[in-house]
Amino acid sequence: MNILLWGFIGFTLLYEPIIGYWLYQRFKIRVPTNPASRIHYYKIVMLGLWLPTLIILIVVANSELTLEELRVIMPSINTKALGPIATYIVIGVALLCTILLLYYAIGYFISDNVKNKMILMKQKQMKQIAFTELLPVTKKDKVIWNQVAWTAGVTEEIIYRGFLIFAFNILFPEWSIWFVLLCTSIIFGLAHTYQSLSGVIRTTILGFVFGMLAVALNSIIPLILLHALIDYVGKLGDENEKD
């Protein structure tokens, strides 16, 4: 099992941070003259996420490793790992963020004020994004892009908050949970090298908070739902799309 765990950690350090970055640079060169390459790249991204996830599930089905050890179970509050204060703080922050996201997700469709506010926010955000060529342009792009978002919501939680935290806990039992979360969140951040240094830092912080939440709730199921909600709300306000 340890060989498998080391191999998986090596994969997460090699594929997205290095190979994924190289594939993205190739995509950037091609997409201005070949817009169809955008959909092709989306499919490569999904393959790179689903393949390791399926391997994890195959390992679970054919070994003593269980879904419970990967925290693919119903949530229950666990105050022992992080301590009561940190546990309830991160749960409280997650609840507040969920309420805010739901407000925008619902308000976008029932309130013109909320919708217009989100469109303006999206326009400002677009000026700060370093990977605009990745974003969907046509309706067909958007369909596949939505699939990428849902894929990330499920697979990244299984890979980084489920299997990777488990792997570090098994390989380094003497490490504190805080150091394990730091290491796994850094690897998660490095998986987003295409977003530039600021994107890596931002996703590292997000990964750390999500890791805390996974430990606090002893489950990644709420994280999958929250991740999907974040991605969904993040796509609202895309008003300029071609046929």
PDB file of C-alpha atoms in Angstrom:
ATOM      1  CA  MET A   1       0.000   0.000   0.000  1.00  0.00           C
ATOM      2  CA  ASN A   2       2.821   2.424   0.830  1.00  0.00           C
ATOM      3  CA  ILE A   3       4.213   2.116  -2.701  1.00  0.00           C
ATOM      4  CA  LEU A   4       0.788   3.023  -4.057  1.00  0.00           C
ATOM      5  CA  LEU A   5       0.554   6.028  -1.733  1.00  0.00           C
ATOM      6  CA  TRP A   6       4.016   7.289  -2.708  1.00  0.00           C
ATOM      7  CA  GLY A   7       3.173   6.778  -6.365  1.00  0.00           C
ATOM      8  CA  PHE A   8      -0.009   8.799  -6.013  1.00  0.00           C
ATOM      9  CA  ILE A   9       1.782  11.655  -4.241  1.00  0.00           C
ATOM     10  CA  GLY A  10       4.360  11.624  -7.035  1.00  0.00           C
ATOM     11  CA  PHE A  11       1.575  11.794  -9.595  1.00  0.00           C
ATOM     12  CA  THR A  12      -0.007  14.830  -7.939  1.00  0.00           C
ATOM     13  CA  LEU A  13       3.385  16.565  -7.870  1.00  0.00           C
ATOM     14  CA  LEU A  14       4.155  15.739 -11.494  1.00  0.00           C
ATOM     15  CA  TYR A  15       1.003  15.745 -13.590  1.00  0.00           C
ATOM     16  CA  GLU A  16      -0.888  18.967 -12.846  1.00  0.00           C
ATOM     17  CA  PRO A  17       1.999  21.239 -11.753  1.00  0.00           C
ATOM     18  CA  ILE A  18       4.327  20.230 -14.614  1.00  0.00           C
ATOM     19  CA  ILE A  19       2.576  18.289 -17.384  1.00  0.00           C
ATOM     20  CA  GLY A  20      -0.686  20.179 -16.849  1.00  0.00           C
ATOM     21  CA  TYR A  21       1.145  23.503 -17.030  1.00  0.00           C
ATOM     22  CA  TRP A  22       2.910  22.424 -20.235  1.00  0.00           C
ATOM     23  CA  LEU A  23      -0.411  21.347 -21.802  1.00  0.00           C
ATOM     24  CA  TYR A  24      -1.918  24.693 -20.877  1.00  0.00           C
ATOM     25  CA  GLN A  25       0.945  26.624 -22.502  1.00  0.00           C
ATOM     26  CA  ARG A  26       0.453  24.613 -25.695  1.00  0.00           C
ATOM     27  CA  PHE A  27      -3.264  25.365 -25.533  1.00  0.00           C
ATOM     28  CA  LYS A  28      -2.595  29.117 -25.171  1.00  0.00           C
ATOM     29  CA  ILE A  29      -0.551  29.079 -28.360  1.00  0.00           C
ATOM     30  CA  ARG A  30      -3.160  27.166 -30.357  1.00  0.00           C
ATOM     31  CA  VAL A  31      -6.458  28.668 -29.217  1.00  0.00           C
ATOM     32  CA  PRO A  32      -6.142  32.126 -30.898  1.00  0.00           C
ATOM     33  CA  THR A  33      -6.027  30.510 -34.342  1.00  0.00           C
ATOM     34  CA  ASN A  34      -8.014  27.375 -33.509  1.00  0.00           C
ATOM     35  CA  PRO A  35     -10.918  28.095 -31.127  1.00  0.00           C
ATOM     36  CA  ALA A  36     -12.016  24.456 -31.390  1.00  0.00           C
ATOM     37  CA  SER A  37      -8.949  23.509 -29.338  1.00  0.00           C
ATOM     38  CA  ARG A  38     -10.723  24.965 -26.303  1.00  0.00           C
ATOM     39  CA  ILE A  39     -13.159  22.030 -26.156  1.00  0.00           C
ATOM     40  CA  HIS A  40     -10.333  19.581 -26.806  1.00  0.00           C
ATOM     41  CA  TYR A  41      -8.419  21.045 -23.873  1.00  0.00           C
ATOM     42  CA  TYR A  42     -11.484  20.857 -21.619  1.00  0.00           C
ATOM     43  CA  LYS A  43     -11.719  17.134 -22.358  1.00  0.00           C
ATOM     44  CA  ILE A  44      -8.030  16.635 -21.531  1.00  0.00           C
ATOM     45  CA  VAL A  45      -8.568  18.418 -18.191  1.00  0.00           C
ATOM     46  CA  MET A  46     -11.507  16.164 -17.353  1.00  0.00           C
ATOM     47  CA  LEU A  47      -9.529  13.055 -18.304  1.00  0.00           C
ATOM     48  CA  GLY A  48      -6.667  14.167 -16.050  1.00  0.00           C
ATOM     49  CA  LEU A  49      -9.105  14.436 -13.135  1.00  0.00           C
ATOM     50  CA  TRP A  50     -11.317  11.415 -13.709  1.00  0.00           C
ATOM     51  CA  LEU A  51      -8.504   8.949 -14.405  1.00  0.00           C
ATOM     52  CA  PRO A  52      -6.803   9.192 -10.962  1.00  0.00           C
ATOM     53  CA  THR A  53     -10.245   9.321  -9.309  1.00  0.00           C
ATOM     54  CA  LEU A  54     -11.285   6.082 -11.008  1.00  0.00           C
ATOM     55  CA  ILE A  55      -7.977   4.490 -10.009  1.00  0.00           C
ATOM     56  CA  ILE A  56      -8.681   5.455  -6.386  1.00  0.00           C
ATOM     57  CA  LEU A  57     -12.149   3.901  -6.571  1.00  0.00           C
ATOM     58  CA  ILE A  58     -10.717   0.732  -8.151  1.00  0.00           C
ATOM     59  CA  VAL A  59      -8.185   0.490  -5.318  1.00  0.00           C
ATOM     60  CA  VAL A  60     -11.012   0.872  -2.789  1.00  0.00           C
ATOM     61  CA  ALA A  61     -12.982  -1.883  -4.510  1.00  0.00           C
ATOM     62  CA  ASN A  62     -10.019  -4.291  -4.578  1.00  0.00           C
ATOM     63  CA  SER A  63      -8.214  -3.657  -1.287  1.00  0.00           C
ATOM     64  CA  GLU A  64      -8.796  -3.110   2.413  1.00  0.00           C
ATOM     65  CA  LEU A  65      -9.005   0.653   1.834  1.00  0.00           C
ATOM     66  CA  THR A  66     -12.529   1.906   2.487  1.00  0.00           C
ATOM     67  CA  LEU A  67     -14.538   4.936   1.447  1.00  0.00           C
ATOM     68  CA  GLU A  68     -14.856   5.781   5.128  1.00  0.00           C
ATOM     69  CA  GLU A  69     -11.070   6.174   5.376  1.00  0.00           C
ATOM     70  CA  LEU A  70     -11.283   8.612   2.466  1.00  0.00           C
ATOM     71  CA  ARG A  71     -14.077  10.456   4.271  1.00  0.00           C
ATOM     72  CA  VAL A  72     -16.651   9.615   1.592  1.00  0.00           C
ATOM     73  CA  ILE A  73     -19.301   9.257   4.293  1.00  0.00           C
ATOM     74  CA  MET A  74     -22.079  11.337   5.808  1.00  0.00           C
ATOM     75  CA  PRO A  75     -20.704  14.237   7.873  1.00  0.00           C
ATOM     76  CA  SER A  76     -20.355  14.263  11.635  1.00  0.00           C
ATOM     77  CA  ILE A  77     -18.629  16.931  13.701  1.00  0.00           C
ATOM     78  CA  ASN A  78     -15.158  15.899  14.842  1.00  0.00           C
ATOM     79  CA  THR A  79     -13.557  18.273  17.358  1.00  0.00           C
ATOM     80  CA  LYS A  80     -10.632  16.043  18.337  1.00  0.00           C
ATOM     81  CA  ALA A  81      -8.335  16.633  15.347  1.00  0.00           C
ATOM     82  CA  LEU A  82      -8.430  20.436  15.102  1.00  0.00           C
ATOM     83  CA  GLY A  83      -9.758  21.292  18.544  1.00  0.00           C
ATOM     84  CA  PRO A  84     -13.246  22.678  19.328  1.00  0.00           C
ATOM     85  CA  ILE A  85     -12.452  26.323  18.537  1.00  0.00           C
ATOM     86  CA  ALA A  86     -10.923  25.758  15.091  1.00  0.00           C
ATOM     87  CA  THR A  87     -13.553  23.132  14.281  1.00  0.00           C
ATOM     88  CA  TYR A  88     -16.546  25.350  14.963  1.00  0.00           C
ATOM     89  CA  ILE A  89     -14.916  28.405  13.371  1.00  0.00           C
ATOM     90  CA  VAL A  90     -14.302  26.635  10.063  1.00  0.00           C
ATOM     91  CA  ILE A  91     -17.797  25.102  10.097  1.00  0.00           C
ATOM     92  CA  GLY A  92     -19.280  28.528  10.833  1.00  0.00           C
ATOM     93  CA  VAL A  93     -17.315  30.152   8.015  1.00  0.00           C
ATOM     94  CA  ALA A  94     -18.436  27.395   5.632  1.00  0.00           C
ATOM     95  CA  LEU A  95     -22.083  27.898   6.608  1.00  0.00           C
ATOM     96  CA  LEU A  96     -21.856  31.659   6.091  1.00  0.00           C
ATOM     97  CA  CYS A  97     -20.224  31.174   2.692  1.00  0.00           C
ATOM     98  CA  THR A  98     -22.902  28.656   1.707  1.00  0.00           C
ATOM     99  CA  ILE A  99     -25.687  31.063   2.689  1.00  0.00           C
ATOM    100  CA  LEU A 100     -24.047  33.874   0.724  1.00  0.00           C
ATOM    101  CA  LEU A 101     -23.555  31.664  -2.333  1.00  0.00           C
ATOM    102  CA  LEU A 102     -27.176  30.510  -2.202  1.00  0.00           C
ATOM    103  CA  TYR A 103     -28.277  34.141  -1.940  1.00  0.00           C
ATOM    104  CA  TYR A 104     -26.459  34.984  -5.155  1.00  0.00           C
ATOM    105  CA  ALA A 105     -27.468  31.748  -6.905  1.00  0.00           C
ATOM    106  CA  ILE A 106     -31.167  32.348  -6.225  1.00  0.00           C
ATOM    107  CA  GLY A 107     -31.065  36.128  -6.400  1.00  0.00           C
ATOM    108  CA  TYR A 108     -29.511  36.038  -9.866  1.00  0.00           C
ATOM    109  CA  PHE A 109     -32.771  34.632 -11.260  1.00  0.00           C
ATOM    110  CA  ILE A 110     -35.351  36.517  -9.202  1.00  0.00           C
ATOM    111  CA  SER A 111     -33.786  39.935  -8.672  1.00  0.00           C
ATOM    112  CA  ASP A 112     -32.574  42.277 -11.411  1.00  0.00           C
ATOM    113  CA  ASN A 113     -30.502  44.179  -8.844  1.00  0.00           C
ATOM    114  CA  VAL A 114     -28.621  41.047  -7.795  1.00  0.00           C
ATOM    115  CA  LYS A 115     -28.204  39.951 -11.410  1.00  0.00           C
ATOM    116  CA  ASN A 116     -26.833  43.312 -12.532  1.00  0.00           C
ATOM    117  CA  LYS A 117     -24.524  43.436  -9.512  1.00  0.00           C
ATOM    118  CA  MET A 118     -23.140  39.992 -10.359  1.00  0.00           C
ATOM    119  CA  ILE A 119     -22.628  40.917 -14.015  1.00  0.00           C
ATOM    120  CA  LEU A 120     -20.633  43.999 -12.954  1.00  0.00           C
ATOM    121  CA  MET A 121     -18.617  41.913 -10.498  1.00  0.00           C
ATOM    122  CA  LYS A 122     -17.881  39.405 -13.256  1.00  0.00           C
ATOM    123  CA  GLN A 123     -16.727  42.140 -15.628  1.00  0.00           C
ATOM    124  CA  LYS A 124     -14.301  43.468 -12.999  1.00  0.00           C
ATOM    125  CA  GLN A 125     -13.100  39.963 -12.255  1.00  0.00           C
ATOM    126  CA  MET A 126     -12.411  39.292 -15.921  1.00  0.00           C
ATOM    127  CA  LYS A 127      -9.929  42.164 -15.984  1.00  0.00           C
ATOM    128  CA  GLN A 128      -7.908  40.498 -13.217  1.00  0.00           C
ATOM    129  CA  ILE A 129      -7.946  36.915 -14.499  1.00  0.00           C
ATOM    130  CA  ALA A 130      -4.661  35.732 -16.005  1.00  0.00           C
ATOM    131  CA  PHE A 131      -6.190  32.779 -17.864  1.00  0.00           C
ATOM    132  CA  THR A 132      -9.027  34.375 -19.859  1.00  0.00           C
ATOM    133  CA  GLU A 133      -8.232  32.239 -22.930  1.00  0.00           C
ATOM    134  CA  LEU A 134      -9.403  29.225 -20.925  1.00  0.00           C
ATOM    135  CA  LEU A 135     -12.905  30.588 -20.363  1.00  0.00           C
ATOM    136  CA  PRO A 136     -15.773  29.489 -22.660  1.00  0.00           C
ATOM    137  CA  VAL A 137     -16.690  31.664 -25.629  1.00  0.00           C
ATOM    138  CA  THR A 138     -19.453  29.791 -27.477  1.00  0.00           C
ATOM    139  CA  LYS A 139     -22.533  28.016 -26.142  1.00  0.00           C
ATOM    140  CA  LYS A 140     -20.914  24.687 -26.988  1.00  0.00           C
ATOM    141  CA  ASP A 141     -17.825  25.731 -25.024  1.00  0.00           C
ATOM    142  CA  LYS A 142     -20.022  26.570 -22.057  1.00  0.00           C
ATOM    143  CA  VAL A 143     -21.706  23.159 -22.068  1.00  0.00           C
ATOM    144  CA  ILE A 144     -18.344  21.372 -21.827  1.00  0.00           C
ATOM    145  CA  TRP A 145     -17.016  23.979 -19.403  1.00  0.00           C
ATOM    146  CA  ASN A 146     -19.920  23.189 -17.067  1.00  0.00           C
ATOM    147  CA  GLN A 147     -18.887  19.538 -17.223  1.00  0.00           C
ATOM    148  CA  VAL A 148     -15.332  20.549 -16.277  1.00  0.00           C
ATOM    149  CA  ALA A 149     -16.675  22.470 -13.273  1.00  0.00           C
ATOM    150  CA  TRP A 150     -18.751  19.536 -12.018  1.00  0.00           C
ATOM    151  CA  THR A 151     -15.828  17.196 -12.640  1.00  0.00           C
ATOM    152  CA  ALA A 152     -13.535  19.384 -10.533  1.00  0.00           C
ATOM    153  CA  GLY A 153     -16.097  19.604  -7.739  1.00  0.00           C
ATOM    154  CA  VAL A 154     -16.216  15.825  -7.363  1.00  0.00           C
ATOM    155  CA  THR A 155     -12.763  14.626  -8.351  1.00  0.00           C
ATOM    156  CA  GLU A 156     -10.593  17.273  -6.678  1.00  0.00           C
ATOM    157  CA  GLU A 157     -12.245  16.609  -3.332  1.00  0.00           C
ATOM    158  CA  ILE A 158     -11.742  12.854  -3.661  1.00  0.00           C
ATOM    159  CA  ILE A 159      -8.134  13.292  -4.786  1.00  0.00           C
ATOM    160  CA  TYR A 160      -6.878  16.119  -2.580  1.00  0.00           C
ATOM    161  CA  ARG A 161      -9.094  16.099   0.515  1.00  0.00           C
ATOM    162  CA  GLY A 162      -9.909  12.398   0.486  1.00  0.00           C
ATOM    163  CA  PHE A 163      -7.046  10.259  -0.760  1.00  0.00           C
ATOM    164  CA  LEU A 164      -4.128  12.672  -0.373  1.00  0.00           C
ATOM    165  CA  ILE A 165      -4.838  13.524   3.281  1.00  0.00           C
ATOM    166  CA  PHE A 166      -5.238   9.800   3.954  1.00  0.00           C
ATOM    167  CA  ALA A 167      -1.921   9.067   2.196  1.00  0.00           C
ATOM    168  CA  PHE A 168       0.016  11.635   4.242  1.00  0.00           C
ATOM    169  CA  ASN A 169      -1.562  10.418   7.481  1.00  0.00           C
ATOM    170  CA  ILE A 170      -0.487   6.836   6.734  1.00  0.00           C
ATOM    171  CA  LEU A 171       3.006   7.648   5.476  1.00  0.00           C
ATOM    172  CA  PHE A 172       3.786  10.257   8.145  1.00  0.00           C
ATOM    173  CA  PRO A 173       1.826   9.300  11.280  1.00  0.00           C
ATOM    174  CA  GLU A 174       4.102  11.487  13.412  1.00  0.00           C
ATOM    175  CA  TRP A 175       3.038  14.651  11.555  1.00  0.00           C
ATOM    176  CA  SER A 176       0.393  16.898  13.077  1.00  0.00           C
ATOM    177  CA  ILE A 177      -2.857  17.250  11.157  1.00  0.00           C
ATOM    178  CA  TRP A 178      -1.999  20.917  10.581  1.00  0.00           C
ATOM    179  CA  PHE A 179       1.226  20.038   8.763  1.00  0.00           C
ATOM    180  CA  VAL A 180      -0.578  17.380   6.729  1.00  0.00           C
ATOM    181  CA  LEU A 181      -3.188  19.952   5.694  1.00  0.00           C
ATOM    182  CA  LEU A 182      -0.443  22.424   4.794  1.00  0.00           C
ATOM    183  CA  CYS A 183       1.344  19.894   2.560  1.00  0.00           C
ATOM    184  CA  THR A 184      -1.817  18.722   0.799  1.00  0.00           C
ATOM    185  CA  SER A 185      -3.050  22.280   0.258  1.00  0.00           C
ATOM    186  CA  ILE A 186       0.296  23.295  -1.261  1.00  0.00           C
ATOM    187  CA  ILE A 187       0.057  20.364  -3.671  1.00  0.00           C
ATOM    188  CA  PHE A 188      -3.500  21.451  -4.476  1.00  0.00           C
ATOM    189  CA  GLY A 189      -2.275  24.986  -5.115  1.00  0.00           C
ATOM    190  CA  LEU A 190       0.516  23.738  -7.393  1.00  0.00           C
ATOM    191  CA  ALA A 191      -2.125  21.912  -9.436  1.00  0.00           C
ATOM    192  CA  HIS A 192      -3.284  25.383 -10.501  1.00  0.00           C
ATOM    193  CA  THR A 193       0.016  26.712 -11.857  1.00  0.00           C
ATOM    194  CA  TYR A 194      -1.804  27.836 -15.015  1.00  0.00           C
ATOM    195  CA  GLN A 195      -3.476  30.520 -12.876  1.00  0.00           C
ATOM    196  CA  SER A 196      -0.116  32.242 -12.204  1.00  0.00           C
ATOM    197  CA  LEU A 197       1.489  32.709  -8.785  1.00  0.00           C
ATOM    198  CA  SER A 198      -1.491  34.579  -7.341  1.00  0.00           C
ATOM    199  CA  GLY A 199      -3.778  31.740  -8.401  1.00  0.00           C
ATOM    200  CA  VAL A 200      -1.510  29.162  -6.787  1.00  0.00           C
ATOM    201  CA  ILE A 201      -1.514  31.125  -3.516  1.00  0.00           C
ATOM    202  CA  ARG A 202      -5.280  31.610  -3.620  1.00  0.00           C
ATOM    203  CA  THR A 203      -6.037  27.934  -4.284  1.00  0.00           C
ATOM    204  CA  THR A 204      -3.511  26.869  -1.640  1.00  0.00           C
ATOM    205  CA  ILE A 205      -5.393  28.915   0.959  1.00  0.00           C
ATOM    206  CA  LEU A 206      -8.724  27.574  -0.289  1.00  0.00           C
ATOM    207  CA  GLY A 207      -7.331  24.032  -0.171  1.00  0.00           C
ATOM    208  CA  PHE A 208      -6.227  24.531   3.432  1.00  0.00           C
ATOM    209  CA  VAL A 209      -9.668  25.768   4.485  1.00  0.00           C
ATOM    210  CA  PHE A 210     -11.347  22.902   2.618  1.00  0.00           C
ATOM    211  CA  GLY A 211      -8.945  20.467   4.261  1.00  0.00           C
ATOM    212  CA  MET A 212      -9.874  21.825   7.690  1.00  0.00           C
ATOM    213  CA  LEU A 213     -13.544  21.437   6.825  1.00  0.00           C
ATOM    214  CA  ALA A 214     -13.028  17.842   5.671  1.00  0.00           C
ATOM    215  CA  VAL A 215     -11.389  17.008   8.998  1.00  0.00           C
ATOM    216  CA  ALA A 216     -13.918  18.991  11.048  1.00  0.00           C
ATOM    217  CA  LEU A 217     -16.869  17.223   9.424  1.00  0.00           C
ATOM    218  CA  ASN A 218     -15.025  13.923   8.906  1.00  0.00           C
ATOM    219  CA  SER A 219     -16.488  13.928   5.395  1.00  0.00           C
ATOM    220  CA  ILE A 220     -15.793  15.308   1.932  1.00  0.00           C
ATOM    221  CA  ILE A 221     -19.420  15.120   0.805  1.00  0.00           C
ATOM    222  CA  PRO A 222     -20.265  18.665   2.015  1.00  0.00           C
ATOM    223  CA  LEU A 223     -17.062  19.851   0.312  1.00  0.00           C
ATOM    224  CA  ILE A 224     -18.138  18.342  -2.997  1.00  0.00           C
ATOM    225  CA  LEU A 225     -21.458  20.193  -2.753  1.00  0.00           C
ATOM    226  CA  LEU A 226     -19.800  23.456  -1.667  1.00  0.00           C
ATOM    227  CA  HIS A 227     -17.161  23.169  -4.391  1.00  0.00           C
ATOM    228  CA  ALA A 228     -19.874  22.641  -7.012  1.00  0.00           C
ATOM    229  CA  LEU A 229     -21.859  25.606  -5.650  1.00  0.00           C
ATOM    230  CA  ILE A 230     -18.796  27.870  -5.786  1.00  0.00           C
ATOM    231  CA  ASP A 231     -18.143  26.865  -9.399  1.00  0.00           C
ATOM    232  CA  TYR A 232     -21.808  27.336 -10.311  1.00  0.00           C
ATOM    233  CA  VAL A 233     -22.079  30.814  -8.827  1.00  0.00           C
ATOM    234  CA  GLY A 234     -18.720  31.702 -10.360  1.00  0.00           C
ATOM    235  CA  LYS A 235     -20.159  31.082 -13.813  1.00  0.00           C
ATOM    236  CA  LEU A 236     -23.219  33.290 -13.300  1.00  0.00           C
ATOM    237  CA  GLY A 237     -22.884  36.640 -14.994  1.00  0.00           C
ATOM    238  CA  ASP A 238     -21.366  35.294 -18.213  1.00  0.00           C
ATOM    239  CA  GLU A 239     -23.519  37.354 -20.538  1.00  0.00           C
ATOM    240  CA  ASN A 240     -21.270  37.512 -23.581  1.00  0.00           C
ATOM    241  CA  GLU A 241     -21.293  34.235 -25.433  1.00  0.00           C
ATOM    242  CA  LYS A 242     -21.331  33.472 -29.143  1.00  0.00           C
ATOM    243  CA  ASP A 243     -23.423  30.859 -30.924  1.00  0.00           C
TER     244      ASP A 243
END
